[in-house]
Short mmCIF file of C-alpha atoms in Angstrom, two decimals:
data_model
loop_
_atom_site.label_atom_id
_atom_site.label_comp_id
_atom_site.label_asym_id
_atom_site.label_seq_id
_atom_site.Cartn_x
_atom_site.Cartn_y
_atom_site.Cartn_z
CA UNK R 178 -23.53 -2.34 -47.36
CA UNK R 179 -21.70 -1.50 -50.63
CA UNK R 180 -21.29 1.96 -49.26
CA UNK R 181 -18.47 0.58 -46.89
CA UNK R 182 -16.19 -1.70 -48.37
CA UNK R 183 -13.40 -3.93 -46.86
CA UNK R 184 -10.29 -5.80 -48.16
CA UNK R 185 -9.34 -8.53 -47.96
CA UNK R 186 -12.50 -10.47 -46.83
CA UNK R 187 -10.62 -13.44 -45.53
CA UNK R 188 -7.05 -13.62 -44.61
CA UNK R 189 -4.95 -16.19 -43.10
CA UNK R 190 -1.30 -15.14 -41.78
CA UNK R 191 1.39 -16.50 -39.49
CA UNK R 192 2.45 -15.37 -36.12
CA UNK R 193 4.84 -12.32 -36.39
CA UNK R 194 3.81 -11.11 -39.57
CA UNK R 195 2.43 -7.50 -40.39
CA UNK R 196 -0.88 -7.34 -42.00
CA UNK R 197 -2.99 -4.42 -43.08
CA UNK R 198 -6.77 -4.40 -43.51
CA UNK R 199 -8.20 -1.69 -45.65
CA UNK R 200 -11.54 0.25 -45.44
CA UNK R 201 -13.20 2.48 -47.98
CA UNK R 202 -16.58 4.42 -47.83
CA UNK R 203 -18.66 6.40 -50.03
CA UNK R 204 -21.19 7.72 -47.72
CA UNK R 205 -19.11 10.89 -47.21
CA UNK R 206 -18.94 10.60 -43.43
CA UNK R 207 -16.10 12.04 -41.36
CA UNK R 208 -16.13 9.61 -38.54
CA UNK R 209 -14.79 6.13 -39.19
CA UNK R 210 -14.40 3.08 -36.70
CA UNK R 211 -12.55 -0.45 -36.55
CA UNK R 212 -13.98 -3.04 -34.36
CA UNK R 213 -13.35 -6.76 -33.63
CA UNK R 214 -15.98 -9.13 -32.97
CA UNK R 215 -15.18 -12.22 -30.94
CA UNK R 216 -18.01 -14.95 -30.23
CA UNK R 217 -19.98 -13.91 -27.09
CA UNK R 218 -18.03 -10.62 -26.64
CA UNK R 219 -19.98 -8.60 -29.12
CA UNK R 220 -18.14 -5.59 -30.69
CA UNK R 221 -15.17 -3.92 -29.30
CA UNK R 222 -13.79 -0.76 -30.60
CA UNK R 223 -10.13 -0.72 -31.55
CA UNK R 224 -9.57 2.80 -33.05
CA UNK R 225 -11.77 5.61 -34.18
CA UNK R 226 -11.21 8.71 -36.34
CA UNK R 227 -13.09 12.08 -36.90
CA UNK R 228 -10.92 13.12 -39.81
CA UNK R 229 -7.75 12.68 -41.29
CA UNK R 230 -5.88 14.42 -38.43
CA UNK R 231 -7.78 13.02 -35.60
CA UNK R 232 -7.19 9.30 -34.67
CA UNK R 233 -8.16 8.07 -31.20
CA UNK R 234 -7.72 4.90 -29.42
CA UNK R 235 -10.55 2.60 -28.45
CA UNK R 236 -11.12 -0.01 -25.90
CA UNK R 237 -8.40 -2.63 -27.22
CA UNK R 238 -5.87 -0.75 -29.29
CA UNK R 239 -2.83 -2.47 -28.05
CA UNK R 240 -1.09 -4.32 -30.82
CA UNK R 241 -3.00 -2.55 -33.47
CA UNK R 242 -2.28 0.80 -35.49
CA UNK R 243 -4.42 2.93 -37.90
CA UNK R 244 -4.01 5.24 -40.76
CA UNK R 245 -6.54 7.84 -42.13
CA UNK R 246 -5.17 8.24 -45.77
CA UNK R 247 -8.24 10.41 -46.75
CA UNK R 248 -11.79 11.10 -45.50
CA UNK R 249 -12.79 7.97 -47.28
CA UNK R 250 -10.13 5.40 -46.33
CA UNK R 251 -9.13 4.01 -43.04
CA UNK R 252 -6.72 1.14 -42.77
CA UNK R 253 -6.04 -0.96 -39.76
CA UNK R 254 -2.42 -2.69 -39.23
CA UNK R 255 -1.29 -5.45 -37.16
CA UNK R 256 2.32 -4.75 -36.65
CA UNK R 257 3.05 -8.43 -35.38
CA UNK R 258 0.15 -10.65 -35.66
CA UNK R 259 -0.50 -12.98 -32.77
CA UNK R 260 -2.90 -15.95 -32.50
CA UNK R 261 -5.39 -14.13 -30.19
CA UNK R 262 -6.02 -11.67 -32.81
CA UNK R 263 -7.89 -14.12 -34.76
CA UNK R 264 -11.20 -12.60 -35.02
CA UNK R 265 -13.71 -10.87 -37.45
CA UNK R 266 -12.83 -7.22 -37.98
CA UNK R 267 -15.41 -4.58 -39.13
CA UNK R 268 -15.03 -0.95 -40.32
CA UNK R 269 -17.88 1.44 -39.77
CA UNK R 270 -18.71 5.04 -40.53
CA UNK R 271 -21.22 7.35 -38.52
CA UNK R 272 -23.99 9.30 -39.63
CA UNK R 273 -25.17 12.53 -37.89
CA UNK R 274 -27.11 11.01 -35.45
CA UNK R 275 -24.53 8.51 -34.69
CA UNK R 276 -26.10 5.46 -36.35
CA UNK R 277 -23.24 3.52 -37.78
CA UNK R 278 -22.87 1.66 -41.01
CA UNK R 279 -20.68 -1.33 -41.40
CA UNK R 280 -18.62 -3.13 -43.96
CA UNK R 281 -18.79 -6.88 -44.70
CA UNK R 282 -15.94 -7.66 -42.35
CA UNK R 283 -12.74 -9.20 -42.73
CA UNK R 284 -12.14 -12.69 -41.19
CA UNK R 285 -8.76 -12.91 -39.91
CA UNK R 286 -6.88 -16.07 -38.86
CA UNK R 287 -3.51 -15.84 -37.31
CA UNK R 288 -1.68 -19.36 -36.99
CA UNK X 231 -20.12 3.16 -15.94
CA UNK X 232 -22.14 3.20 -19.00
CA UNK X 233 -23.27 -0.19 -20.25
CA UNK X 234 -25.80 -2.08 -22.43
CA UNK X 235 -27.13 -5.35 -21.32
CA UNK X 236 -29.00 -7.89 -23.39
CA UNK X 237 -30.01 -10.63 -20.82
CA UNK X 238 -30.89 -13.32 -23.29
CA UNK X 239 -27.90 -15.02 -25.24
CA UNK X 240 -30.57 -16.78 -27.25
CA UNK X 241 -34.30 -16.40 -27.87
CA UNK X 242 -36.40 -19.10 -29.72
CA UNK X 243 -39.72 -18.31 -31.30
CA UNK X 244 -42.06 -20.24 -33.50
CA UNK X 245 -42.78 -18.80 -36.79
CA UNK X 246 -45.81 -16.65 -36.69
CA UNK X 247 -45.42 -15.94 -33.06
CA UNK X 248 -44.53 -12.46 -31.80
CA UNK X 249 -41.03 -11.84 -30.57
CA UNK X 250 -39.25 -9.69 -28.22
CA UNK X 251 -35.41 -9.22 -27.81
CA UNK X 252 -34.56 -7.34 -24.46
CA UNK X 253 -32.15 -4.51 -24.02
CA UNK X 254 -31.51 -2.35 -20.89
CA UNK X 255 -29.00 0.31 -20.75
CA UNK X 256 -27.27 2.72 -18.32
CA UNK X 257 -25.94 6.07 -19.39
CA UNK X 258 -25.32 9.20 -17.65
CA UNK X 259 -27.18 11.50 -19.71
CA UNK X 260 -30.13 11.00 -22.15
CA UNK X 261 -29.48 8.36 -24.92
CA UNK X 262 -29.66 7.81 -28.57
CA UNK X 263 -30.76 4.02 -28.87
CA UNK X 264 -30.04 1.74 -31.87
CA UNK X 265 -30.85 -1.88 -32.99
CA UNK X 266 -28.72 -3.75 -35.55
CA UNK X 267 -28.95 -7.13 -37.16
CA UNK X 268 -26.10 -9.26 -38.18
CA UNK X 269 -26.91 -12.28 -40.55
CA UNK X 270 -24.47 -15.04 -40.90
CA UNK X 271 -21.20 -14.25 -42.62
CA UNK X 272 -22.51 -10.57 -42.90
CA UNK X 273 -21.71 -7.27 -41.52
CA UNK X 274 -24.01 -5.58 -39.08
CA UNK X 275 -27.17 -3.77 -40.65
CA UNK X 276 -28.79 -0.82 -38.98
CA UNK X 277 -32.39 -1.65 -38.20
CA UNK X 278 -33.87 1.34 -36.31
CA UNK X 279 -33.11 4.13 -33.77
CA UNK X 280 -34.70 6.27 -31.08
CA UNK X 281 -33.59 10.00 -31.11
CA UNK X 282 -36.59 11.72 -29.53
CA UNK X 283 -40.35 11.81 -29.83
CA UNK X 284 -42.71 8.91 -29.80
CA UNK X 285 -41.32 6.02 -27.79
CA UNK X 286 -42.40 3.45 -30.32
CA UNK X 287 -39.87 3.45 -33.18
CA UNK X 288 -40.50 1.55 -36.42
CA UNK X 289 -37.71 0.20 -38.36
CA UNK X 290 -36.81 -2.06 -41.21
CA UNK X 291 -38.41 -5.61 -41.97
CA UNK X 292 -41.28 -4.90 -39.72
CA UNK X 293 -39.44 -4.51 -36.52
CA UNK X 294 -40.21 -2.06 -33.99
CA UNK X 295 -38.64 -1.07 -30.58
CA UNK X 296 -40.26 0.83 -27.45
CA UNK X 297 -38.18 3.13 -25.38
CA UNK X 298 -39.06 3.24 -21.80
CA UNK X 299 -37.25 5.85 -19.98
CA UNK X 300 -38.38 4.73 -16.35
CA UNK X 301 -37.10 1.19 -17.08
CA UNK X 302 -34.14 2.22 -19.04
CA UNK X 303 -35.16 -0.30 -21.73
CA UNK X 304 -35.25 -0.52 -25.51
CA UNK X 305 -36.83 -3.88 -26.46
CA UNK X 306 -36.96 -4.97 -29.97
CA UNK X 307 -40.22 -6.49 -31.06
CA UNK X 308 -42.09 -7.99 -34.08
CA UNK X 309 -45.63 -8.95 -34.26
CA UNK X 310 -45.31 -11.98 -36.29
CA UNK X 311 -41.87 -13.86 -36.60
CA UNK X 312 -40.45 -15.16 -39.90
CA UNK X 313 -37.77 -17.91 -40.29
CA UNK X 314 -35.81 -15.32 -42.18
CA UNK X 315 -35.60 -13.23 -38.89
CA UNK X 316 -33.16 -15.73 -37.58
CA UNK X 317 -29.90 -13.75 -36.91
CA UNK X 318 -27.79 -12.05 -34.17
CA UNK X 319 -29.20 -8.89 -32.76
CA UNK X 320 -27.29 -6.19 -31.12
CA UNK X 321 -28.59 -3.16 -29.06
CA UNK X 322 -26.31 -0.10 -28.87
CA UNK X 323 -26.53 3.22 -27.00
CA UNK X 324 -24.81 6.59 -27.13
CA UNK X 325 -24.92 9.27 -24.71
CA UNK X 326 -26.24 12.51 -26.41
CA UNK X 327 -23.63 14.42 -24.59
CA UNK X 328 -20.76 12.45 -26.00
CA UNK X 329 -19.01 14.26 -28.69
CA UNK X 330 -17.14 11.13 -29.66
CA UNK X 331 -20.06 9.52 -31.08
CA UNK X 332 -19.13 6.41 -29.41
CA UNK X 333 -21.72 3.52 -29.34
CA UNK X 334 -21.86 1.21 -26.31
CA UNK X 335 -22.57 -2.25 -27.58
CA UNK X 336 -24.43 -5.19 -25.92
CA UNK X 337 -23.18 -8.65 -26.26
CA UNK X 338 -25.72 -9.70 -28.73
CA UNK X 339 -28.87 -12.04 -28.69
CA UNK X 340 -29.36 -14.85 -31.12
CA UNK X 341 -32.82 -15.09 -32.42
CA UNK X 342 -33.88 -18.40 -33.67
CA UNK X 343 -37.16 -18.74 -35.46
CA UNK X 344 -38.54 -22.27 -35.98
CA UNK X 345 -40.75 -23.28 -38.77
#
């Protein structure tokens, strides 16, 4: 969806490096989410935010941090990347009924 | 515990035949229910949702889903499958009482439509 954009789309990094994934949305939604997707495991929630002052941990927040710079921007950081953080990462926003709208994803490989 | 089950990892259907992708759920309250589709190398796309009212919900690309409260199911259906329907399908549920708006996700079902 062009309404939710993610950068970069692909990233290869080395173990121990710090990396930031960025997400922007033009849907005007307050709620934003970061997920990771691994084959056979579906989507797992890393962090979510209701507004710039409200950040909440999800199911698998260890090793990750987030920043909500504005209503439209929500970034995910890996402080010290490790190989088992190799995954597909998605940002999403939430509409009034709870339906979520996803960005195109970032494929992250940690070597 | 709240959960969503998609009992089939993969569903194979011949083009032109009807398809069903199954989803059952367990939530403590009344649910909102959703289906999403993921095409290769793409993000998830919202297909349809059940909020209230008619148990049969129609969505994008000719898909529909039937909410069955007694069986706690929300199966995705399409009368006539297309090869282009081949993708990964996810069911998700939200408890209406959850102010966090968190979705609980199934593990996904790979749908393969054969010509």
